[in-house]
Amino acid sequence: EAGVAQSPRYKIIEKRQSVAFWCNPISGHATLYWYQQILGQGPKLLIQFQNNGVVDDSQLPKDRFSAERLKGVDSTLKIQPAKLEDSAVYLCASSPGQGIGSDTQYFGPGTRLTVL
Amino acid sequence: KQEVTQIPAALSVPEGENLVLNCSFTDSAIYNLQWFRQDPGKGLTSLLLIQSSQREQTSGRLNASLDKSSGRSTLYIAASQPGDSATYLCAAPVNDYKLSFGAGTTVTVRA
C-alpha cells in the first residue's frame, strides 16, 4: 500500500512570495489533514477535510493561507504572501474513517519551507 | 483547552538501557492518548494508542501506560537500540477529531 505522498520536499522562497504544497493521501482515505510543525514544537492542525468538505480550519490564517481538496482526493495548501514566521515543516496526513480521535493517522514525509 | 507537555526535551542513553519518556496533559477527560515516532526529515508514525479504559498498551519492546487521574502517560522502551534514536511525541484529543501534540522528546541511543 502506497503511503501519503507530498511534494515538493523542500522549498526556499523570499518573504512576500507565494508557495503551494501538494498532498496525495492513501487511496480510499476519507479524511485529510494539514499540519504545521515549527522547529522544536509539535504539529499544529491547520485544516481538516472529510472527503472534500472542511471539518475544521479554525487555526488556518485565512488572510494568507488557503487549502482545497478537489474531488475528495488530492489536496493543495497555498501561502500567499509568505512571512518569515511561516518557516516550518508542513505535514499532510490521512485517515480511513471520519477523522475521530481514535482513527490512526498516516503521515507523509512533509515539506520543509524556508522563508528568507 | 488541552495542553500537552513532554519532559525532558532530549535524552541520551547507552545502548541496552531502558528508556522512560514522560507526557503530561491538562484535560483528563480524554478517551485515548497516542504515541508517535518522528525520524529526521520524515513524517510521524503511530506507535501506540491507549484507550481511556486501558491502563497499558504493549507492542514489542514498547509499553505505554496511562493515568488519567494524574494527567500522565509514560512510554517505556526496553533494551534500547541505536535504531530507537528518534523524536517521540504524544498526542491527546482536544475533541472528537482534533489532536493536541506535545513538542516531543528527542532520544539518542549511543552504540
mmCIF file with all atom_site columns, C-alpha atoms in Angstrom:
data_model
loop_
_atom_site.group_PDB
_atom_site.id
_atom_site.type_symbol
_atom_site.label_atom_id
_atom_site.label_alt_id
_atom_site.label_comp_id
_atom_site.label_asym_id
_atom_site.label_entity_id
_atom_site.label_seq_id
_atom_site.pdbx_PDB_ins_code
_atom_site.Cartn_x
_atom_site.Cartn_y
_atom_site.Cartn_z
_atom_site.occupancy
_atom_site.B_iso_or_equiv
_atom_site.pdbx_formal_charge
_atom_site.auth_seq_id
_atom_site.auth_comp_id
_atom_site.auth_asym_id
_atom_site.auth_atom_id
_atom_site.pdbx_PDB_model_num
ATOM 1   C CA . GLU A 1 1   ? 0.000   0.000  0.000  1.00 0.00 ? 1   GLU A CA 1
ATOM 2   C CA . ALA A 1 2   ? 1.465   3.350  -1.044 1.00 0.00 ? 2   ALA A CA 1
ATOM 3   C CA . GLY A 1 3   ? 1.813   5.923  1.711  1.00 0.00 ? 3   GLY A CA 1
ATOM 4   C CA . VAL A 1 4   ? 0.916   9.594  1.806  1.00 0.00 ? 4   VAL A CA 1
ATOM 5   C CA . ALA A 1 5   ? 2.833   11.481 -0.875 1.00 0.00 ? 5   ALA A CA 1
ATOM 6   C CA . GLN A 1 6   ? 3.874   15.109 -0.602 1.00 0.00 ? 6   GLN A CA 1
ATOM 7   C CA . SER A 1 7   ? 5.731   17.459 -2.901 1.00 0.00 ? 7   SER A CA 1
ATOM 8   C CA . PRO A 1 8   ? 7.958   19.296 -3.003 1.00 0.00 ? 8   PRO A CA 1
ATOM 9   C CA . ARG A 1 9   ? 10.118  18.005 -0.145 1.00 0.00 ? 9   ARG A CA 1
ATOM 10  C CA . TYR A 1 10  ? 11.950  21.292 0.267  1.00 0.00 ? 10  TYR A CA 1
ATOM 11  C CA . LYS A 1 11  ? 11.177  24.864 -0.749 1.00 0.00 ? 11  LYS A CA 1
ATOM 12  C CA . ILE A 1 12  ? 13.058  28.107 -0.195 1.00 0.00 ? 12  ILE A CA 1
ATOM 13  C CA . ILE A 1 13  ? 11.338  31.397 -1.016 1.00 0.00 ? 13  ILE A CA 1
ATOM 14  C CA . GLU A 1 14  ? 11.639  35.088 -0.281 1.00 0.00 ? 14  GLU A CA 1
ATOM 15  C CA . LYS A 1 15  ? 9.114   36.742 2.030  1.00 0.00 ? 15  LYS A CA 1
ATOM 16  C CA . ARG A 1 16  ? 6.012   38.043 0.267  1.00 0.00 ? 16  ARG A CA 1
ATOM 17  C CA . GLN A 1 17  ? 6.306   35.348 -2.413 1.00 0.00 ? 17  GLN A CA 1
ATOM 18  C CA . SER A 1 18  ? 3.684   32.647 -2.817 1.00 0.00 ? 18  SER A CA 1
ATOM 19  C CA . VAL A 1 19  ? 4.118   28.885 -2.500 1.00 0.00 ? 19  VAL A CA 1
ATOM 20  C CA . ALA A 1 20  ? 1.962   25.791 -2.918 1.00 0.00 ? 20  ALA A CA 1
ATOM 21  C CA . PHE A 1 21  ? 2.239   22.315 -1.464 1.00 0.00 ? 21  PHE A CA 1
ATOM 22  C CA . TRP A 1 22  ? 0.620   19.183 -2.794 1.00 0.00 ? 22  TRP A CA 1
ATOM 23  C CA . CYS A 1 23  ? -0.584  16.079 -0.976 1.00 0.00 ? 23  CYS A CA 1
ATOM 24  C CA . ASN A 1 24  ? -1.864  12.752 -2.279 1.00 0.00 ? 24  ASN A CA 1
ATOM 25  C CA . PRO A 1 25  ? -3.404  10.708 0.568  1.00 0.00 ? 25  PRO A CA 1
ATOM 26  C CA . ILE A 1 26  ? -3.629  6.955  0.839  1.00 0.00 ? 26  ILE A CA 1
ATOM 27  C CA . SER A 1 27  ? -6.194  5.643  -1.610 1.00 0.00 ? 27  SER A CA 1
ATOM 28  C CA . GLY A 1 28  ? -9.661  5.432  -0.112 1.00 0.00 ? 28  GLY A CA 1
ATOM 29  C CA . HIS A 1 29  ? -8.912  7.570  2.940  1.00 0.00 ? 29  HIS A CA 1
ATOM 30  C CA . ALA A 1 30  ? -11.801 9.905  3.628  1.00 0.00 ? 30  ALA A CA 1
ATOM 31  C CA . THR A 1 31  ? -10.088 12.351 5.954  1.00 0.00 ? 31  THR A CA 1
ATOM 32  C CA . LEU A 1 32  ? -7.112  14.556 5.130  1.00 0.00 ? 32  LEU A CA 1
ATOM 33  C CA . TYR A 1 33  ? -5.180  16.836 7.465  1.00 0.00 ? 33  TYR A CA 1
ATOM 34  C CA . TRP A 1 34  ? -2.632  19.612 7.001  1.00 0.00 ? 34  TRP A CA 1
ATOM 35  C CA . TYR A 1 35  ? -0.348  20.336 9.949  1.00 0.00 ? 35  TYR A CA 1
ATOM 36  C CA . GLN A 1 36  ? 2.293   22.995 10.521 1.00 0.00 ? 36  GLN A CA 1
ATOM 37  C CA . GLN A 1 37  ? 5.302   21.924 12.592 1.00 0.00 ? 37  GLN A CA 1
ATOM 38  C CA . ILE A 1 38  ? 7.654   24.694 13.672 1.00 0.00 ? 38  ILE A CA 1
ATOM 39  C CA . LEU A 1 39  ? 11.132  23.602 14.746 1.00 0.00 ? 39  LEU A CA 1
ATOM 40  C CA . GLY A 1 40  ? 11.092  22.321 18.323 1.00 0.00 ? 40  GLY A CA 1
ATOM 41  C CA . GLN A 1 41  ? 7.286   22.142 18.523 1.00 0.00 ? 41  GLN A CA 1
ATOM 42  C CA . GLY A 1 42  ? 4.655   19.516 17.945 1.00 0.00 ? 42  GLY A CA 1
ATOM 43  C CA . PRO A 1 43  ? 2.459   19.606 14.843 1.00 0.00 ? 43  PRO A CA 1
ATOM 44  C CA . LYS A 1 44  ? -0.423  22.079 14.846 1.00 0.00 ? 44  LYS A CA 1
ATOM 45  C CA . LEU A 1 45  ? -3.549  21.295 12.839 1.00 0.00 ? 45  LEU A CA 1
ATOM 46  C CA . LEU A 1 46  ? -4.201  23.876 10.127 1.00 0.00 ? 46  LEU A CA 1
ATOM 47  C CA . ILE A 1 47  ? -7.142  22.297 8.338  1.00 0.00 ? 47  ILE A CA 1
ATOM 48  C CA . GLN A 1 48  ? -9.029  19.007 8.246  1.00 0.00 ? 48  GLN A CA 1
ATOM 49  C CA . PHE A 1 49  ? -11.099 17.759 5.315  1.00 0.00 ? 49  PHE A CA 1
ATOM 50  C CA . GLN A 1 50  ? -13.582 14.936 5.304  1.00 0.00 ? 50  GLN A CA 1
ATOM 51  C CA . ASN A 1 51  ? -13.969 13.952 1.662  1.00 0.00 ? 51  ASN A CA 1
ATOM 52  C CA . ASN A 1 52  ? -13.991 17.392 0.036  1.00 0.00 ? 52  ASN A CA 1
ATOM 53  C CA . GLY A 1 53  ? -15.671 19.283 2.876  1.00 0.00 ? 53  GLY A CA 1
ATOM 54  C CA . VAL A 1 54  ? -13.861 21.283 5.578  1.00 0.00 ? 54  VAL A CA 1
ATOM 55  C CA . VAL A 1 55  ? -14.291 19.936 9.129  1.00 0.00 ? 55  VAL A CA 1
ATOM 56  C CA . ASP A 1 56  ? -12.014 22.381 10.945 1.00 0.00 ? 56  ASP A CA 1
ATOM 57  C CA . ASP A 1 57  ? -9.976  25.338 9.726  1.00 0.00 ? 57  ASP A CA 1
ATOM 58  C CA . SER A 1 58  ? -10.023 27.325 12.954 1.00 0.00 ? 58  SER A CA 1
ATOM 59  C CA . GLN A 1 59  ? -6.222  27.610 13.114 1.00 0.00 ? 59  GLN A CA 1
ATOM 60  C CA . LEU A 1 60  ? -5.671  28.386 9.436  1.00 0.00 ? 60  LEU A CA 1
ATOM 61  C CA . PRO A 1 61  ? -4.508  32.014 8.913  1.00 0.00 ? 61  PRO A CA 1
ATOM 62  C CA . LYS A 1 62  ? -7.106  32.674 6.251  1.00 0.00 ? 62  LYS A CA 1
ATOM 63  C CA . ASP A 1 63  ? -5.689  36.050 5.240  1.00 0.00 ? 63  ASP A CA 1
ATOM 64  C CA . ARG A 1 64  ? -2.710  34.266 3.691  1.00 0.00 ? 64  ARG A CA 1
ATOM 65  C CA . PHE A 1 65  ? -3.313  30.515 3.733  1.00 0.00 ? 65  PHE A CA 1
ATOM 66  C CA . SER A 1 66  ? -5.789  28.605 1.602  1.00 0.00 ? 66  SER A CA 1
ATOM 67  C CA . ALA A 1 67  ? -6.394  24.922 1.011  1.00 0.00 ? 67  ALA A CA 1
ATOM 68  C CA . GLU A 1 68  ? -8.591  22.839 -1.197 1.00 0.00 ? 68  GLU A CA 1
ATOM 69  C CA . ARG A 1 69  ? -9.323  19.180 -1.731 1.00 0.00 ? 69  ARG A CA 1
ATOM 70  C CA . LEU A 1 70  ? -10.752 18.648 -5.148 1.00 0.00 ? 70  LEU A CA 1
ATOM 71  C CA . LYS A 1 71  ? -12.911 15.564 -5.714 1.00 0.00 ? 71  LYS A CA 1
ATOM 72  C CA . GLY A 1 72  ? -12.124 14.406 -2.199 1.00 0.00 ? 72  GLY A CA 1
ATOM 73  C CA . VAL A 1 73  ? -8.686  13.067 -3.127 1.00 0.00 ? 73  VAL A CA 1
ATOM 74  C CA . ASP A 1 74  ? -5.589  15.257 -3.628 1.00 0.00 ? 74  ASP A CA 1
ATOM 75  C CA . SER A 1 75  ? -5.150  18.467 -1.707 1.00 0.00 ? 75  SER A CA 1
ATOM 76  C CA . THR A 1 76  ? -3.214  21.693 -2.175 1.00 0.00 ? 76  THR A CA 1
ATOM 77  C CA . LEU A 1 77  ? -2.134  24.120 0.557  1.00 0.00 ? 77  LEU A CA 1
ATOM 78  C CA . LYS A 1 78  ? -1.156  27.622 -0.563 1.00 0.00 ? 78  LYS A CA 1
ATOM 79  C CA . ILE A 1 79  ? 0.526   30.520 1.217  1.00 0.00 ? 79  ILE A CA 1
ATOM 80  C CA . GLN A 1 80  ? 0.276   33.988 -0.319 1.00 0.00 ? 80  GLN A CA 1
ATOM 81  C CA . PRO A 1 81  ? 2.141   36.108 0.669  1.00 0.00 ? 81  PRO A CA 1
ATOM 82  C CA . ALA A 1 82  ? 4.618   34.210 2.832  1.00 0.00 ? 82  ALA A CA 1
ATOM 83  C CA . LYS A 1 83  ? 6.068   35.648 6.031  1.00 0.00 ? 83  LYS A CA 1
ATOM 84  C CA . LEU A 1 84  ? 9.272   34.739 7.860  1.00 0.00 ? 84  LEU A CA 1
ATOM 85  C CA . GLU A 1 85  ? 7.261   33.014 10.602 1.00 0.00 ? 85  GLU A CA 1
ATOM 86  C CA . ASP A 1 86  ? 5.804   30.584 8.062  1.00 0.00 ? 86  ASP A CA 1
ATOM 87  C CA . SER A 1 87  ? 9.139   28.736 8.001  1.00 0.00 ? 87  SER A CA 1
ATOM 88  C CA . ALA A 1 88  ? 8.192   25.254 9.154  1.00 0.00 ? 88  ALA A CA 1
ATOM 89  C CA . VAL A 1 89  ? 7.556   21.702 8.028  1.00 0.00 ? 89  VAL A CA 1
ATOM 90  C CA . TYR A 1 90  ? 4.111   21.219 6.525  1.00 0.00 ? 90  TYR A CA 1
ATOM 91  C CA . LEU A 1 91  ? 2.801   17.723 7.121  1.00 0.00 ? 91  LEU A CA 1
ATOM 92  C CA . CYS A 1 92  ? -0.077  16.078 5.360  1.00 0.00 ? 92  CYS A CA 1
ATOM 93  C CA . ALA A 1 93  ? -1.843  13.109 6.934  1.00 0.00 ? 93  ALA A CA 1
ATOM 94  C CA . SER A 1 94  ? -4.814  10.951 6.062  1.00 0.00 ? 94  SER A CA 1
ATOM 95  C CA . SER A 1 95  ? -7.048  8.543  7.927  1.00 0.00 ? 95  SER A CA 1
ATOM 96  C CA . PRO A 1 96  ? -9.507  5.982  6.668  1.00 0.00 ? 96  PRO A CA 1
ATOM 97  C CA . GLY A 1 97  ? -12.518 6.924  8.760  1.00 0.00 ? 97  GLY A CA 1
ATOM 98  C CA . GLN A 1 98  ? -14.321 10.053 9.763  1.00 0.00 ? 98  GLN A CA 1
ATOM 99  C CA . GLY A 1 99  ? -11.318 11.540 11.466 1.00 0.00 ? 99  GLY A CA 1
ATOM 100 C CA . ILE A 1 100 ? -12.278 10.822 15.033 1.00 0.00 ? 100 ILE A CA 1
ATOM 101 C CA . GLY A 1 101 ? -9.558  10.823 17.631 1.00 0.00 ? 101 GLY A CA 1
ATOM 102 C CA . SER A 1 102 ? -9.152  7.078  17.612 1.00 0.00 ? 102 SER A CA 1
ATOM 103 C CA . ASP A 1 103 ? -8.534  6.954  13.876 1.00 0.00 ? 103 ASP A CA 1
ATOM 104 C CA . THR A 1 104 ? -4.926  6.148  13.050 1.00 0.00 ? 104 THR A CA 1
ATOM 105 C CA . GLN A 1 105 ? -3.426  8.991  11.066 1.00 0.00 ? 105 GLN A CA 1
ATOM 106 C CA . TYR A 1 106 ? -0.836  8.190  8.392  1.00 0.00 ? 106 TYR A CA 1
ATOM 107 C CA . PHE A 1 107 ? 1.643   10.975 7.773  1.00 0.00 ? 107 PHE A CA 1
ATOM 108 C CA . GLY A 1 108 ? 3.558   11.983 4.684  1.00 0.00 ? 108 GLY A CA 1
ATOM 109 C CA . PRO A 1 109 ? 7.255   12.985 4.821  1.00 0.00 ? 109 PRO A CA 1
ATOM 110 C CA . GLY A 1 110 ? 6.442   16.684 4.923  1.00 0.00 ? 110 GLY A CA 1
ATOM 111 C CA . THR A 1 111 ? 7.568   19.757 3.014  1.00 0.00 ? 111 THR A CA 1
ATOM 112 C CA . ARG A 1 112 ? 10.233  21.866 4.678  1.00 0.00 ? 112 ARG A CA 1
ATOM 113 C CA . LEU A 1 113 ? 9.608   25.552 3.891  1.00 0.00 ? 113 LEU A CA 1
ATOM 114 C CA . THR A 1 114 ? 12.243  28.212 4.484  1.00 0.00 ? 114 THR A CA 1
ATOM 115 C CA . VAL A 1 115 ? 11.195  31.842 4.070  1.00 0.00 ? 115 VAL A CA 1
ATOM 116 C CA . LEU A 1 116 ? 14.102  34.286 3.728  1.00 0.00 ? 116 LEU A CA 1
ATOM 117 C CA . LYS B 2 1   ? -8.148  23.561 26.063 1.00 0.00 ? 1   LYS B CA 1
ATOM 118 C CA . GLN B 2 2   ? -5.828  20.558 26.004 1.00 0.00 ? 2   GLN B CA 1
ATOM 119 C CA . GLU B 2 3   ? -2.137  21.284 26.594 1.00 0.00 ? 3   GLU B CA 1
ATOM 120 C CA . VAL B 2 4   ? 0.410   18.502 26.290 1.00 0.00 ? 4   VAL B CA 1
ATOM 121 C CA . THR B 2 5   ? 3.887   18.714 27.797 1.00 0.00 ? 5   THR B CA 1
ATOM 122 C CA . GLN B 2 6   ? 6.838   16.386 27.362 1.00 0.00 ? 6   GLN B CA 1
ATOM 123 C CA . ILE B 2 7   ? 9.868   16.479 29.607 1.00 0.00 ? 7   ILE B CA 1
ATOM 124 C CA . PRO B 2 8   ? 12.781  16.171 29.024 1.00 0.00 ? 8   PRO B CA 1
ATOM 125 C CA . ALA B 2 9   ? 13.149  17.689 25.566 1.00 0.00 ? 9   ALA B CA 1
ATOM 126 C CA . ALA B 2 10  ? 16.157  15.478 24.868 1.00 0.00 ? 10  ALA B CA 1
ATOM 127 C CA . LEU B 2 11  ? 17.612  12.285 26.276 1.00 0.00 ? 11  LEU B CA 1
ATOM 128 C CA . SER B 2 12  ? 20.835  10.393 25.551 1.00 0.00 ? 12  SER B CA 1
ATOM 129 C CA . VAL B 2 13  ? 21.418  6.847  26.800 1.00 0.00 ? 13  VAL B CA 1
ATOM 130 C CA . PRO B 2 14  ? 23.868  4.000  26.102 1.00 0.00 ? 14  PRO B CA 1
ATOM 131 C CA . GLU B 2 15  ? 22.643  1.048  24.106 1.00 0.00 ? 15  GLU B CA 1
ATOM 132 C CA . GLY B 2 16  ? 20.808  -1.535 26.182 1.00 0.00 ? 16  GLY B CA 1
ATOM 133 C CA . GLU B 2 17  ? 19.466  0.884  28.767 1.00 0.00 ? 17  GLU B CA 1
ATOM 134 C CA . ASN B 2 18  ? 15.701  1.137  29.278 1.00 0.00 ? 18  ASN B CA 1
ATOM 135 C CA . LEU B 2 19  ? 14.068  4.396  28.197 1.00 0.00 ? 19  LEU B CA 1
ATOM 136 C CA . VAL B 2 20  ? 11.336  6.222  30.092 1.00 0.00 ? 20  VAL B CA 1
ATOM 137 C CA . LEU B 2 21  ? 9.561   9.056  28.288 1.00 0.00 ? 21  LEU B CA 1
ATOM 138 C CA . ASN B 2 22  ? 7.017   11.241 30.058 1.00 0.00 ? 22  ASN B CA 1
ATOM 139 C CA . CYS B 2 23  ? 3.915   13.023 28.804 1.00 0.00 ? 23  CYS B CA 1
ATOM 140 C CA . SER B 2 24  ? 1.501   15.166 30.804 1.00 0.00 ? 24  SER B CA 1
ATOM 141 C CA . PHE B 2 25  ? -1.844  16.618 29.704 1.00 0.00 ? 25  PHE B CA 1
ATOM 142 C CA . THR B 2 26  ? -4.125  19.198 31.288 1.00 0.00 ? 26  THR B CA 1
ATOM 143 C CA . ASP B 2 27  ? -7.595  17.898 30.438 1.00 0.00 ? 27  ASP B CA 1
ATOM 144 C CA . SER B 2 28  ? -8.020  14.452 31.981 1.00 0.00 ? 28  SER B CA 1
ATOM 145 C CA . ALA B 2 29  ? -11.381 13.873 30.252 1.00 0.00 ? 29  ALA B CA 1
ATOM 146 C CA . ILE B 2 30  ? -9.721  12.115 27.353 1.00 0.00 ? 30  ILE B CA 1
ATOM 147 C CA . TYR B 2 31  ? -10.867 8.916  25.696 1.00 0.00 ? 31  TYR B CA 1
ATOM 148 C CA . ASN B 2 32  ? -7.421  7.930  24.398 1.00 0.00 ? 32  ASN B CA 1
ATOM 149 C CA . LEU B 2 33  ? -3.820  9.004  24.074 1.00 0.00 ? 33  LEU B CA 1
ATOM 150 C CA . GLN B 2 34  ? -1.384  8.273  21.258 1.00 0.00 ? 34  GLN B CA 1
ATOM 151 C CA . TRP B 2 35  ? 2.373   7.996  20.992 1.00 0.00 ? 35  TRP B CA 1
ATOM 152 C CA . PHE B 2 36  ? 4.146   8.755  17.707 1.00 0.00 ? 36  PHE B CA 1
ATOM 153 C CA . ARG B 2 37  ? 7.693   8.451  16.454 1.00 0.00 ? 37  ARG B CA 1
ATOM 154 C CA . GLN B 2 38  ? 9.298   11.004 14.121 1.00 0.00 ? 38  GLN B CA 1
ATOM 155 C CA . ASP B 2 39  ? 12.575  10.358 12.312 1.00 0.00 ? 39  ASP B CA 1
ATOM 156 C CA . PRO B 2 40  ? 14.598  13.321 10.947 1.00 0.00 ? 40  PRO B CA 1
ATOM 157 C CA . GLY B 2 41  ? 13.146  14.594 7.689  1.00 0.00 ? 41  GLY B CA 1
ATOM 158 C CA . LYS B 2 42  ? 10.186  12.254 7.894  1.00 0.00 ? 42  LYS B CA 1
ATOM 159 C CA . GLY B 2 43  ? 6.604   12.321 8.995  1.00 0.00 ? 43  GLY B CA 1
ATOM 160 C CA . LEU B 2 44  ? 5.114   10.780 12.116 1.00 0.00 ? 44  LEU B CA 1
ATOM 161 C CA . THR B 2 45  ? 4.474   7.090  12.640 1.00 0.00 ? 45  THR B CA 1
ATOM 162 C CA . SER B 2 46  ? 1.849   5.954  15.118 1.00 0.00 ? 46  SER B CA 1
ATOM 163 C CA . LEU B 2 47  ? 3.344   3.633  17.760 1.00 0.00 ? 47  LEU B CA 1
ATOM 164 C CA . LEU B 2 48  ? 0.644   3.007  20.331 1.00 0.00 ? 48  LEU B CA 1
ATOM 165 C CA . LEU B 2 49  ? -2.884  4.175  21.058 1.00 0.00 ? 49  LEU B CA 1
ATOM 166 C CA . ILE B 2 50  ? -4.184  3.699  24.604 1.00 0.00 ? 50  ILE B CA 1
ATOM 167 C CA . GLN B 2 51  ? -7.922  3.849  25.183 1.00 0.00 ? 51  GLN B CA 1
ATOM 168 C CA . SER B 2 52  ? -9.095  5.524  28.387 1.00 0.00 ? 52  SER B CA 1
ATOM 169 C CA . SER B 2 53  ? -10.435 2.194  29.622 1.00 0.00 ? 53  SER B CA 1
ATOM 170 C CA . GLN B 2 54  ? -6.949  0.688  29.419 1.00 0.00 ? 54  GLN B CA 1
ATOM 171 C CA . ARG B 2 55  ? -4.074  1.276  31.789 1.00 0.00 ? 55  ARG B CA 1
ATOM 172 C CA . GLU B 2 56  ? -1.383  -0.074 29.465 1.00 0.00 ? 56  GLU B CA 1
ATOM 173 C CA . GLN B 2 57  ? -0.711  -0.939 25.848 1.00 0.00 ? 57  GLN B CA 1
ATOM 174 C CA . THR B 2 58  ? 2.216   -3.019 24.632 1.00 0.00 ? 58  THR B CA 1
ATOM 175 C CA . SER B 2 59  ? 3.882   -3.570 21.282 1.00 0.00 ? 59  SER B CA 1
ATOM 176 C CA . GLY B 2 60  ? 7.145   -5.497 21.241 1.00 0.00 ? 60  GLY B CA 1
ATOM 177 C CA . ARG B 2 61  ? 9.703   -3.623 23.350 1.00 0.00 ? 61  ARG B CA 1
ATOM 178 C CA . LEU B 2 62  ? 7.324   -0.668 23.750 1.00 0.00 ? 62  LEU B CA 1
ATOM 179 C CA . ASN B 2 63  ? 4.931   -0.265 26.635 1.00 0.00 ? 63  ASN B CA 1
ATOM 180 C CA . ALA B 2 64  ? 2.756   2.778  27.260 1.00 0.00 ? 64  ALA B CA 1
ATOM 181 C CA . SER B 2 65  ? 0.806   3.480  30.422 1.00 0.00 ? 65  SER B CA 1
ATOM 182 C CA . LEU B 2 66  ? -1.997  5.957  31.002 1.00 0.00 ? 66  LEU B CA 1
ATOM 183 C CA . ASP B 2 67  ? -3.068  7.525  34.302 1.00 0.00 ? 67  ASP B CA 1
ATOM 184 C CA . LYS B 2 68  ? -5.990  9.857  33.569 1.00 0.00 ? 68  LYS B CA 1
ATOM 185 C CA . SER B 2 69  ? -6.416  10.972 37.166 1.00 0.00 ? 69  SER B CA 1
ATOM 186 C CA . SER B 2 70  ? -2.900  12.400 37.304 1.00 0.00 ? 70  SER B CA 1
ATOM 187 C CA . GLY B 2 71  ? -2.887  13.539 33.673 1.00 0.00 ? 71  GLY B CA 1
ATOM 188 C CA . ARG B 2 72  ? 0.152   11.474 32.770 1.00 0.00 ? 72  ARG B CA 1
ATOM 189 C CA . SER B 2 73  ? 1.311   8.883  30.280 1.00 0.00 ? 73  SER B CA 1
ATOM 190 C CA . THR B 2 74  ? 4.654   7.124  30.139 1.00 0.00 ? 74  THR B CA 1
ATOM 191 C CA . LEU B 2 75  ? 6.302   5.351  27.232 1.00 0.00 ? 75  LEU B CA 1
ATOM 192 C CA . TYR B 2 76  ? 8.815   2.661  28.165 1.00 0.00 ? 76  TYR B CA 1
ATOM 193 C CA . ILE B 2 77  ? 11.274  1.288  25.617 1.00 0.00 ? 77  ILE B CA 1
ATOM 194 C CA . ALA B 2 78  ? 13.091  -1.798 26.840 1.00 0.00 ? 78  ALA B CA 1
ATOM 195 C CA . ALA B 2 79  ? 16.706  -2.605 25.960 1.00 0.00 ? 79  ALA B CA 1
ATOM 196 C CA . SER B 2 80  ? 17.216  0.440  23.749 1.00 0.00 ? 80  SER B CA 1
ATOM 197 C CA . GLN B 2 81  ? 18.989  0.140  20.406 1.00 0.00 ? 81  GLN B CA 1
ATOM 198 C CA . PRO B 2 82  ? 20.628  2.775  18.152 1.00 0.00 ? 82  PRO B CA 1
ATOM 199 C CA . GLY B 2 83  ? 17.670  2.343  15.792 1.00 0.00 ? 83  GLY B CA 1
ATOM 200 C CA . ASP B 2 84  ? 15.409  3.726  18.527 1.00 0.00 ? 84  ASP B CA 1
ATOM 201 C CA . SER B 2 85  ? 17.032  7.146  18.094 1.00 0.00 ? 85  SER B CA 1
ATOM 202 C CA . ALA B 2 86  ? 14.226  9.490  17.041 1.00 0.00 ? 86  ALA B CA 1
ATOM 203 C CA . THR B 2 87  ? 11.800  12.060 18.420 1.00 0.00 ? 87  THR B CA 1
ATOM 204 C CA . TYR B 2 88  ? 8.845   10.642 20.314 1.00 0.00 ? 88  TYR B CA 1
ATOM 205 C CA . LEU B 2 89  ? 5.640   12.685 20.532 1.00 0.00 ? 89  LEU B CA 1
ATOM 206 C CA . CYS B 2 90  ? 2.487   12.102 22.497 1.00 0.00 ? 90  CYS B CA 1
ATOM 207 C CA . ALA B 2 91  ? -0.893  13.451 21.472 1.00 0.00 ? 91  ALA B CA 1
ATOM 208 C CA . ALA B 2 92  ? -4.158  13.829 23.365 1.00 0.00 ? 92  ALA B CA 1
ATOM 209 C CA . PRO B 2 93  ? -7.570  14.581 21.846 1.00 0.00 ? 93  PRO B CA 1
ATOM 210 C CA . VAL B 2 94  ? -8.894  18.132 22.023 1.00 0.00 ? 94  VAL B CA 1
ATOM 211 C CA . ASN B 2 95  ? -12.295 16.990 20.817 1.00 0.00 ? 95  ASN B CA 1
ATOM 212 C CA . ASP B 2 96  ? -13.706 14.145 18.778 1.00 0.00 ? 96  ASP B CA 1
ATOM 213 C CA . TYR B 2 97  ? -11.371 14.697 15.866 1.00 0.00 ? 97  TYR B CA 1
ATOM 214 C CA . LYS B 2 98  ? -8.522  17.059 16.777 1.00 0.00 ? 98  LYS B CA 1
ATOM 215 C CA . LEU B 2 99  ? -5.265  16.102 18.485 1.00 0.00 ? 99  LEU B CA 1
ATOM 216 C CA . SER B 2 100 ? -3.002  18.276 20.622 1.00 0.00 ? 100 SER B CA 1
ATOM 217 C CA . PHE B 2 101 ? 0.645   17.250 20.301 1.00 0.00 ? 101 PHE B CA 1
ATOM 218 C CA . GLY B 2 102 ? 3.494   17.672 22.737 1.00 0.00 ? 102 GLY B CA 1
ATOM 219 C CA . ALA B 2 103 ? 6.785   19.104 21.484 1.00 0.00 ? 103 ALA B CA 1
ATOM 220 C CA . GLY B 2 104 ? 8.421   15.703 21.750 1.00 0.00 ? 104 GLY B CA 1
ATOM 221 C CA . THR B 2 105 ? 11.430  14.100 23.413 1.00 0.00 ? 105 THR B CA 1
ATOM 222 C CA . THR B 2 106 ? 14.446  13.577 21.160 1.00 0.00 ? 106 THR B CA 1
ATOM 223 C CA . VAL B 2 107 ? 16.180  10.320 22.034 1.00 0.00 ? 107 VAL B CA 1
ATOM 224 C CA . THR B 2 108 ? 19.753  9.406  21.151 1.00 0.00 ? 108 THR B CA 1
ATOM 225 C CA . VAL B 2 109 ? 20.903  5.849  21.832 1.00 0.00 ? 109 VAL B CA 1
ATOM 226 C CA . ARG B 2 110 ? 24.703  5.626  21.840 1.00 0.00 ? 110 ARG B CA 1
ATOM 227 C CA . ALA B 2 111 ? 26.276  2.436  20.471 1.00 0.00 ? 111 ALA B CA 1
#
